[in-house]
Short mmCIF file of C-alpha atoms in Angstrom, two decimals:
data_model
loop_
_atom_site.label_atom_id
_atom_site.label_comp_id
_atom_site.label_asym_id
_atom_site.label_seq_id
_atom_site.Cartn_x
_atom_site.Cartn_y
_atom_site.Cartn_z
CA MET A 69 56.03 114.46 -49.81
CA PHE A 70 59.74 115.44 -52.34
CA GLU A 71 61.58 116.99 -49.01
CA ASN A 72 61.44 113.03 -47.11
CA GLY A 73 60.13 110.71 -49.69
CA ASP A 74 56.71 110.33 -48.74
CA ALA A 75 55.35 107.86 -50.90
CA VAL A 76 51.76 108.95 -52.32
CA GLY A 77 49.86 106.22 -51.23
CA GLY A 78 51.94 106.34 -48.46
CA ALA A 79 50.71 106.38 -44.67
CA TYR A 80 51.68 110.88 -43.78
CA VAL A 81 49.87 111.78 -47.19
CA LYS A 82 46.79 109.89 -46.07
CA GLY A 83 46.93 110.92 -42.41
CA ILE A 84 46.00 114.58 -44.22
CA LEU A 85 43.32 113.46 -46.36
CA LYS A 86 41.94 111.14 -44.53
CA PRO A 87 40.47 113.63 -42.69
CA PHE A 88 38.71 115.60 -46.10
CA SER A 89 37.45 112.07 -47.41
CA SER A 90 39.71 112.43 -50.14
CA LYS A 91 42.24 110.56 -51.43
CA PRO A 92 45.49 111.40 -53.52
CA ILE A 93 43.58 109.88 -56.37
CA LEU A 94 42.89 110.96 -59.31
CA SER A 95 39.20 110.30 -60.41
CA PRO A 96 38.16 109.03 -63.82
CA SER A 97 35.37 111.99 -63.15
CA THR A 98 37.65 115.13 -62.49
CA GLU A 99 39.88 114.70 -64.86
CA GLU A 100 36.54 114.55 -68.18
CA PHE A 101 35.44 117.46 -66.79
CA GLN A 102 38.62 118.94 -66.82
CA GLN A 103 38.76 118.93 -70.45
CA PHE A 104 35.58 121.91 -69.96
CA GLY A 105 37.78 123.90 -67.74
CA ILE A 106 36.76 122.70 -64.46
CA LYS A 107 40.68 122.64 -62.57
CA ARG A 108 39.19 122.78 -59.03
CA ASN A 109 37.24 118.92 -57.64
CA ALA A 110 34.71 118.13 -59.39
CA PHE A 111 33.13 116.64 -56.90
CA ALA A 112 32.00 120.02 -55.40
CA LEU A 113 29.19 119.74 -58.28
CA PHE A 114 27.70 117.42 -56.32
CA PRO A 115 25.68 118.73 -53.42
CA ASN A 116 24.14 117.29 -50.62
CA ASP A 117 19.95 116.19 -52.06
CA ILE A 118 17.88 116.29 -48.86
CA MET A 119 15.30 114.47 -49.46
CA HIS A 120 16.63 111.12 -50.89
CA GLU A 121 19.70 111.61 -47.82
CA LEU A 122 17.98 112.45 -45.50
CA ASN A 123 14.08 112.05 -45.98
CA LEU A 124 15.35 108.11 -48.10
CA GLY A 125 18.35 107.44 -46.63
CA VAL A 126 18.92 108.22 -42.93
CA ALA A 127 14.78 109.01 -41.17
CA LYS A 128 14.47 105.36 -43.79
CA ASN A 129 17.07 103.22 -42.26
CA LEU A 130 16.08 104.28 -38.23
CA VAL A 131 12.57 103.92 -39.23
CA THR A 132 13.69 100.17 -40.34
CA TYR A 133 15.31 98.95 -37.73
CA ALA A 134 13.06 100.23 -35.13
CA ILE A 135 9.73 98.72 -36.91
CA GLU A 136 12.35 95.38 -37.47
CA MET A 137 13.65 95.11 -34.36
CA ALA A 138 9.57 95.42 -33.00
CA GLN A 139 8.87 92.51 -35.69
CA PHE A 140 11.81 90.57 -34.00
CA TYR A 141 10.24 91.29 -29.87
CA GLY A 142 6.72 90.88 -31.36
CA HIS A 143 4.94 93.28 -31.37
CA THR A 144 3.46 93.78 -34.84
CA SER A 145 0.32 94.33 -33.65
CA LYS A 146 1.23 96.57 -31.31
CA VAL A 147 3.15 98.63 -33.15
CA ASP A 148 0.07 98.98 -36.05
CA ARG A 149 -2.57 99.64 -33.63
CA ARG A 150 -0.68 102.47 -32.06
CA PHE A 151 0.37 103.82 -35.49
CA ALA A 152 -3.09 103.74 -36.19
CA GLN A 153 -4.32 105.28 -32.80
CA ILE A 154 -2.85 108.64 -33.71
CA ALA A 155 -4.75 111.80 -36.24
CA SER A 156 -3.42 113.50 -39.10
CA PHE A 157 -2.11 116.48 -38.32
CA GLY A 158 -2.23 120.22 -40.23
CA ARG A 159 -2.50 120.50 -43.49
CA ASN A 160 -0.49 117.55 -44.65
CA ASP A 161 1.55 117.72 -42.25
CA ILE A 162 0.79 114.31 -40.65
CA ARG A 163 -1.78 112.35 -42.25
CA ALA A 164 -2.81 109.02 -41.11
CA PHE A 165 -1.78 105.82 -41.05
CA PRO A 166 -2.39 102.42 -42.95
CA GLN A 167 -3.77 99.92 -40.71
CA GLN A 168 -0.71 97.63 -41.35
CA ALA A 169 1.69 100.92 -40.84
CA SER A 170 4.57 98.57 -40.11
CA GLY A 171 4.87 96.57 -43.84
CA LEU A 172 6.91 99.96 -44.70
CA LYS A 173 4.76 99.86 -47.87
CA LYS A 174 4.61 102.35 -50.98
CA LEU A 175 6.17 105.17 -48.73
CA THR A 176 7.84 108.70 -50.19
CA ALA A 177 9.55 111.00 -48.45
CA HIS A 178 6.83 113.01 -46.70
CA ASP A 179 5.40 109.19 -44.93
CA TRP A 180 8.91 108.78 -43.56
CA GLU A 181 8.74 112.12 -42.21
CA CYS A 182 5.62 111.25 -41.04
CA LEU A 183 7.21 107.60 -38.65
CA LEU A 184 10.08 109.09 -37.45
CA LYS A 185 8.06 111.92 -35.75
CA CYS A 186 5.82 109.63 -34.49
CA LEU A 187 7.86 107.07 -33.49
CA ILE A 188 8.65 107.61 -30.73
CA PRO A 189 5.27 106.84 -28.65
CA VAL A 190 4.95 103.96 -30.83
CA ILE A 191 7.04 102.02 -30.46
CA GLU A 192 7.77 103.33 -26.40
CA GLY A 193 8.32 100.56 -24.26
CA LEU A 194 8.81 97.19 -26.74
CA PHE A 195 11.99 96.55 -26.48
CA ASN A 196 15.46 95.71 -24.50
CA PRO A 197 16.00 98.36 -22.52
CA SER A 198 19.99 98.92 -22.76
CA ILE A 199 18.55 98.95 -27.04
CA GLU A 200 15.67 101.34 -25.62
CA LYS A 201 17.30 104.14 -23.95
CA ILE A 202 19.55 104.68 -26.70
CA ILE A 203 17.22 104.71 -29.96
CA ILE A 204 15.13 106.57 -28.62
CA PRO A 205 17.56 109.83 -27.83
CA LEU A 206 18.89 108.98 -31.13
CA ILE A 207 14.85 109.71 -32.61
CA LEU A 208 14.57 112.19 -30.97
CA LYS A 209 17.96 114.03 -33.01
CA LEU A 210 17.79 112.93 -35.77
CA SER A 211 14.31 115.41 -35.01
CA ILE A 212 16.29 117.86 -34.80
CA VAL A 213 18.55 117.19 -37.03
CA TYR A 214 16.17 117.12 -39.25
CA ASN A 215 14.42 120.56 -38.15
CA LEU A 216 18.00 122.58 -38.23
CA ALA A 217 18.46 121.15 -42.25
CA TYR A 218 14.53 122.25 -43.73
CA LEU A 219 14.86 125.81 -41.58
CA ASP A 220 14.55 128.58 -45.63
CA GLN A 221 16.90 130.71 -43.71
CA GLN A 222 20.12 129.99 -42.23
CA THR A 223 22.89 132.02 -40.01
CA GLU A 224 25.86 131.61 -38.08
CA ARG A 225 24.92 130.01 -35.49
CA THR A 226 22.05 127.89 -36.66
CA ILE A 227 24.13 125.74 -39.23
CA ARG A 228 26.73 125.55 -35.89
CA LEU A 229 23.91 124.08 -34.29
CA LEU A 230 23.86 121.83 -37.41
CA ASP A 231 27.09 121.14 -37.71
CA ARG A 232 26.66 119.77 -33.66
CA GLU A 233 24.10 118.06 -33.34
CA ILE A 234 24.62 115.95 -36.59
CA GLY A 235 28.05 114.59 -34.12
CA GLU A 236 26.62 113.68 -30.83
CA PHE A 237 23.55 111.81 -33.62
CA SER A 238 26.34 110.20 -35.05
CA ARG A 239 28.47 108.52 -31.29
CA LEU A 240 24.30 108.63 -30.93
CA ALA A 241 23.76 105.77 -33.82
CA LEU A 242 27.85 104.49 -34.02
CA SER A 243 26.53 103.10 -29.75
CA LEU A 244 23.80 102.24 -31.31
CA SER A 245 25.64 99.96 -33.26
CA LYS A 246 28.23 98.52 -30.89
CA GLN A 247 25.32 97.79 -28.64
CA ALA A 248 23.39 96.22 -31.19
CA HIS A 249 25.50 93.62 -31.60
CA SER A 250 26.57 92.75 -27.71
CA LEU A 251 22.52 91.93 -27.42
CA SER A 252 22.55 90.16 -30.59
CA ASP A 253 26.04 87.80 -29.96
CA SER A 254 24.20 87.50 -26.15
CA THR A 255 20.86 86.54 -28.04
CA ARG A 256 22.54 83.83 -30.36
CA LEU A 257 23.96 82.04 -27.64
CA THR A 258 20.13 81.30 -26.05
CA SER A 259 18.18 82.15 -29.24
CA PRO A 260 20.59 80.38 -32.54
CA ASP A 261 17.70 80.35 -34.64
CA LYS A 262 16.23 83.95 -33.57
CA ASN A 263 18.76 87.17 -35.80
CA MET A 264 18.64 90.36 -34.60
CA PRO A 265 18.79 93.14 -36.92
CA MET A 266 21.53 94.31 -37.20
CA TYR A 267 21.48 98.99 -37.46
CA ALA A 268 23.55 99.92 -40.45
CA TYR A 269 25.06 103.80 -40.13
CA ALA A 270 28.02 103.26 -42.90
CA THR A 271 26.47 103.53 -45.96
CA PRO A 272 26.50 106.92 -48.32
CA LYS A 273 23.66 108.65 -47.13
CA PHE A 274 25.03 108.07 -43.53
CA HIS A 275 28.08 109.76 -44.48
CA MET A 276 26.56 112.59 -46.47
CA LEU A 277 25.86 113.80 -42.99
CA GLY A 278 28.65 115.47 -42.24
CA HIS A 279 29.22 117.15 -45.92
CA LEU A 280 25.94 119.13 -45.07
CA THR A 281 27.34 122.56 -43.77
CA ALA A 282 29.27 122.89 -45.72
CA SER A 283 27.09 122.24 -48.70
CA ILE A 284 24.48 125.30 -46.81
CA ARG A 285 27.63 127.48 -46.49
CA ARG A 286 28.87 127.50 -50.24
CA LEU A 287 24.82 127.34 -51.98
CA GLY A 288 22.58 128.45 -48.83
CA PRO A 289 19.63 126.57 -47.72
CA LEU A 290 18.54 122.99 -48.27
CA ASP A 291 16.23 123.96 -49.72
CA ASN A 292 17.07 125.73 -53.22
CA PHE A 293 18.91 122.64 -54.65
CA THR A 294 16.54 120.01 -52.82
CA THR A 295 15.29 117.17 -55.78
CA ALA A 296 11.60 116.87 -54.02
CA PHE A 297 10.58 120.15 -56.71
CA GLY A 298 11.84 117.65 -59.36
CA GLU A 299 9.82 115.05 -57.65
CA SER A 300 7.14 116.28 -56.81
CA GLU A 301 5.59 116.39 -61.06
CA HIS A 302 5.55 112.58 -60.55
CA ARG A 303 1.94 113.35 -59.37
CA ARG A 304 1.33 115.79 -62.88
CA LEU A 305 2.49 112.60 -65.48
CA LYS A 306 0.14 110.48 -63.02
CA ARG A 307 -3.15 112.10 -63.49
CA LEU A 308 -2.42 112.65 -66.67
CA TYR A 309 -1.62 109.06 -67.29
CA ASN A 310 -5.29 108.44 -66.46
CA VAL A 311 -6.77 110.75 -69.61
CA THR A 312 -4.47 108.34 -72.42
CA ASN A 313 -5.49 105.10 -73.62
CA LYS A 314 -2.64 103.11 -71.86
CA THR A 315 -1.52 102.39 -74.74
CA ARG A 316 1.91 102.06 -75.48
CA SER A 317 1.52 105.74 -77.22
CA GLY A 318 1.01 106.50 -74.39
CA THR A 319 4.46 108.65 -73.54
CA GLN A 320 3.35 110.49 -76.81
CA GLN A 321 -0.23 111.35 -75.26
CA LEU A 322 1.86 112.21 -72.75
CA GLY A 323 3.97 114.74 -74.39
CA LEU A 324 0.92 116.32 -75.95
CA ARG A 325 -0.92 116.54 -72.47
CA VAL A 326 2.03 118.07 -71.11
CA GLN A 327 2.35 121.02 -74.23
CA GLU A 328 -1.19 122.08 -74.61
CA GLN A 329 -1.20 122.60 -70.92
CA ARG A 330 2.05 124.99 -71.56
CA ALA A 331 0.30 127.06 -74.22
CA ILE A 332 -3.02 127.39 -72.03
CA VAL A 333 -0.72 128.85 -69.63
CA GLN A 334 1.05 131.01 -72.26
CA GLN A 335 -2.31 132.19 -73.54
CA HIS A 336 -3.55 133.23 -70.40
CA ARG A 337 -0.54 135.74 -69.35
CA MET A 338 -1.07 136.54 -72.49
CA ILE A 339 -4.20 137.80 -71.35
CA HIS A 340 -3.89 138.69 -68.23
CA ALA A 341 -0.59 141.39 -69.62
CA MET A 342 -2.21 143.13 -71.68
CA SER A 343 -3.96 146.93 -70.82
CA ASN A 344 -7.55 146.08 -71.84
CA VAL A 345 -7.96 143.26 -69.19
CA GLN A 346 -7.35 145.59 -66.57
CA GLU A 347 -10.91 147.81 -67.40
CA ASP A 348 -12.68 144.52 -67.94
CA LEU A 349 -11.39 143.41 -64.61
CA GLN A 350 -13.37 146.86 -62.63
CA ARG A 351 -17.00 146.62 -61.62
CA ASP A 352 -18.10 149.80 -64.30
CA ASN A 353 -21.46 147.52 -65.61
CA LEU A 354 -22.11 146.96 -61.34
CA GLY A 355 -23.12 150.78 -61.33
CA ASP A 356 -22.08 152.01 -57.71
CA PRO A 357 -22.17 149.19 -55.18
CA SER A 358 -24.93 149.69 -52.67
CA TYR A 359 -24.29 148.11 -49.03
CA GLU A 360 -27.50 147.84 -48.57
CA GLN A 361 -28.34 144.62 -51.03
CA ALA A 362 -26.75 141.75 -50.79
CA PHE A 363 -25.41 140.95 -54.07
CA GLN A 364 -25.90 142.88 -57.49
CA LEU A 365 -26.63 141.63 -61.32
CA ALA A 366 -24.70 142.96 -63.71
CA MET A 367 -26.22 143.15 -67.24
CA ASP A 368 -22.49 141.45 -68.85
CA LYS A 369 -22.37 137.66 -69.06
CA ARG A 370 -18.58 137.90 -67.75
CA GLN A 371 -19.49 139.32 -64.40
CA PRO A 372 -22.14 138.28 -63.34
CA GLU A 373 -23.14 138.95 -60.19
CA TYR A 374 -21.21 140.48 -57.39
CA CYS A 375 -21.66 140.25 -53.84
#
């Protein structure tokens, strides 16, 4: 810069920083973190959150666009009927869909995942062929990215494969956006009152897909630092809320319930840590086991029977 006289905000500096999505400025967050001794890039402190960026971001955006396109072509009832015909699978892998799945109401991150898994057979044959030949491979690519990103053990081979699939998914998303715009222009000429949905891929969550592999190389598998574990505590609070009187003091009552549960857990740990508990757990009061009898009774009430 000093030798060639290039400006800080000039094209030369921007060309160097653009591949890293950086700008030649000192952000307020960087200045604040410097007083704590953090002199590197402060944005490295914020890794990818796969649940909010993938489940509630890119996957939600694509599923919503596909459902809106089906509604645009007048196939809402057909979409609901196809979703209702899909049976549940596995242990909470794919849940049963409601009768009006196209409403997309009160959905969790796992619900959006289930919608993405079953979306291809639901929307097949409902769109314009020029859109369908792009959106179905796009859904398939996102499913591949989803499975690779959620691997519990990552290797250099899986990381390179994930990086390649993200690139192919991004190119398909760009093609879908261009095709949707051109089809919307032609539709507006024949039907000015109809507004075709647009696929918006220029979002921060979509942009963060490109940083998934960097976060994995730096911090390990994405499940290590996801917010899904904290979000699962919402169920606990909702269960505890039902035992309160649902007044203004409900927050205080929830805190007391949490403290009570914590004390019970600590007490159980102390009991199981005692050496004499191991002796109580043995079946000394039952005598010698007899395999000819279906069960044996004991005199100890803590061990009433042994099957």
